[in-house]
Amino acid sequence: MALGRKGARRIVVDGTVYRWRLRGRPTYSQALCWSPCTYAVEHADRPGTTLVVTTNQPHPGNWLGSLGNPVLPSDVADAVATALRQGWVPTRPGSPFRLDRSAGFSPG
């Protein structure tokens, strides 16, 4: 699963360039605050396995007006570093690597 270039942001973590993207429109479940916001990260030059991060915040575009903190580049950098420590190899092909940070999420 490769990220589309449209809407993807660039981030450098430990000298390696990655691209990350937050889905612009929430899924139905995210729109109703049944599930938290997620975003995806991949190696910018040699995409392989995509990192999928589940946050503990509602999607900013939810239909209920629930407020959460925005996903900041520092959050993405921290998630990338954590995933690398847990064995994510971003240039190796394979299934998405999932990093769950949803502890503390309470559905709207």
XYZ file of C-alpha atoms in Angstrom:
108
model
C 0.000 0.000 0.000
C 1.776 3.139 -1.175
C 0.810 6.632 -0.129
C -0.424 8.967 -2.787
C 1.799 11.981 -3.251
C -1.115 14.407 -3.084
C -1.498 15.665 0.466
C 1.591 13.826 1.744
C 3.988 15.783 3.925
C 7.738 15.329 4.149
C 9.525 14.645 7.418
C 13.150 13.794 8.224
C 13.859 11.424 11.115
C 17.486 10.603 11.948
C 18.600 11.750 8.493
C 16.059 9.624 6.586
C 13.275 11.236 4.589
C 9.744 9.900 5.020
C 6.346 10.958 3.716
C 3.268 10.940 5.914
C -0.372 11.580 5.304
C -3.476 12.051 7.380
C -6.653 11.082 5.592
C -8.463 14.307 4.634
C -11.962 12.994 5.152
C -12.687 10.694 8.065
C -13.974 7.182 7.568
C -17.587 6.670 8.656
C -16.417 5.186 11.943
C -14.010 8.077 12.544
C -16.677 10.644 11.608
C -18.924 9.279 14.360
C -15.987 9.093 16.823
C -16.310 5.323 17.081
C -12.645 4.907 16.144
C -9.629 7.198 16.482
C -7.703 9.094 13.853
C -4.997 7.223 11.931
C -2.206 8.317 9.631
C 0.285 6.553 7.377
C 4.052 6.932 6.950
C 6.416 5.516 4.310
C 10.023 5.869 3.199
C 10.157 8.728 0.680
C 12.622 7.223 -1.802
C 12.078 3.460 -1.519
C 8.594 2.812 -0.171
C 8.039 -0.684 1.121
C 6.067 -1.456 4.243
C 3.743 1.368 5.270
C 3.561 2.381 8.914
C -0.048 2.896 10.050
C -0.341 4.824 13.322
C -3.549 4.805 15.343
C -3.738 7.880 17.571
C -5.734 8.475 20.739
C -7.503 11.486 19.218
C -10.697 11.858 17.194
C -10.302 12.698 13.507
C -10.330 16.507 13.106
C -13.118 16.209 10.527
C -15.497 14.224 12.735
C -19.207 15.019 12.465
C -19.764 15.450 16.201
C -17.439 18.386 16.698
C -15.285 16.472 19.185
C -12.046 18.306 19.698
C -8.684 16.652 19.721
C -5.112 17.726 19.310
C -3.808 17.952 15.754
C -1.210 15.449 14.533
C 2.067 17.351 14.726
C 5.301 16.575 12.895
C 6.873 15.865 16.307
C 4.189 13.195 16.897
C 5.003 11.619 13.530
C 8.758 11.692 14.206
C 8.210 10.036 17.587
C 5.978 7.358 16.024
C 8.576 6.635 13.321
C 11.351 6.300 15.918
C 9.185 4.005 18.054
C 8.214 1.838 15.083
C 11.846 1.519 13.988
C 12.776 0.355 17.510
C 9.934 -2.180 17.338
C 11.209 -3.663 14.088
C 9.619 -1.670 11.266
C 11.797 -1.826 8.148
C 10.307 0.836 5.860
C 12.101 -0.277 2.682
C 11.111 -3.952 2.955
C 7.912 -4.920 1.122
C 5.135 -6.432 3.159
C 1.943 -5.878 5.074
C 1.442 -2.565 6.873
C 3.228 -2.227 10.192
C 0.706 -1.074 12.798
C 1.561 1.149 15.747
C -1.350 1.523 18.157
C -1.323 4.612 20.356
C -5.055 4.609 21.014
C -4.790 4.022 24.780
C -7.010 6.586 26.428
C -9.278 7.098 23.407
C -12.872 7.330 24.468
C -15.437 7.210 21.665
C -17.650 10.273 21.346
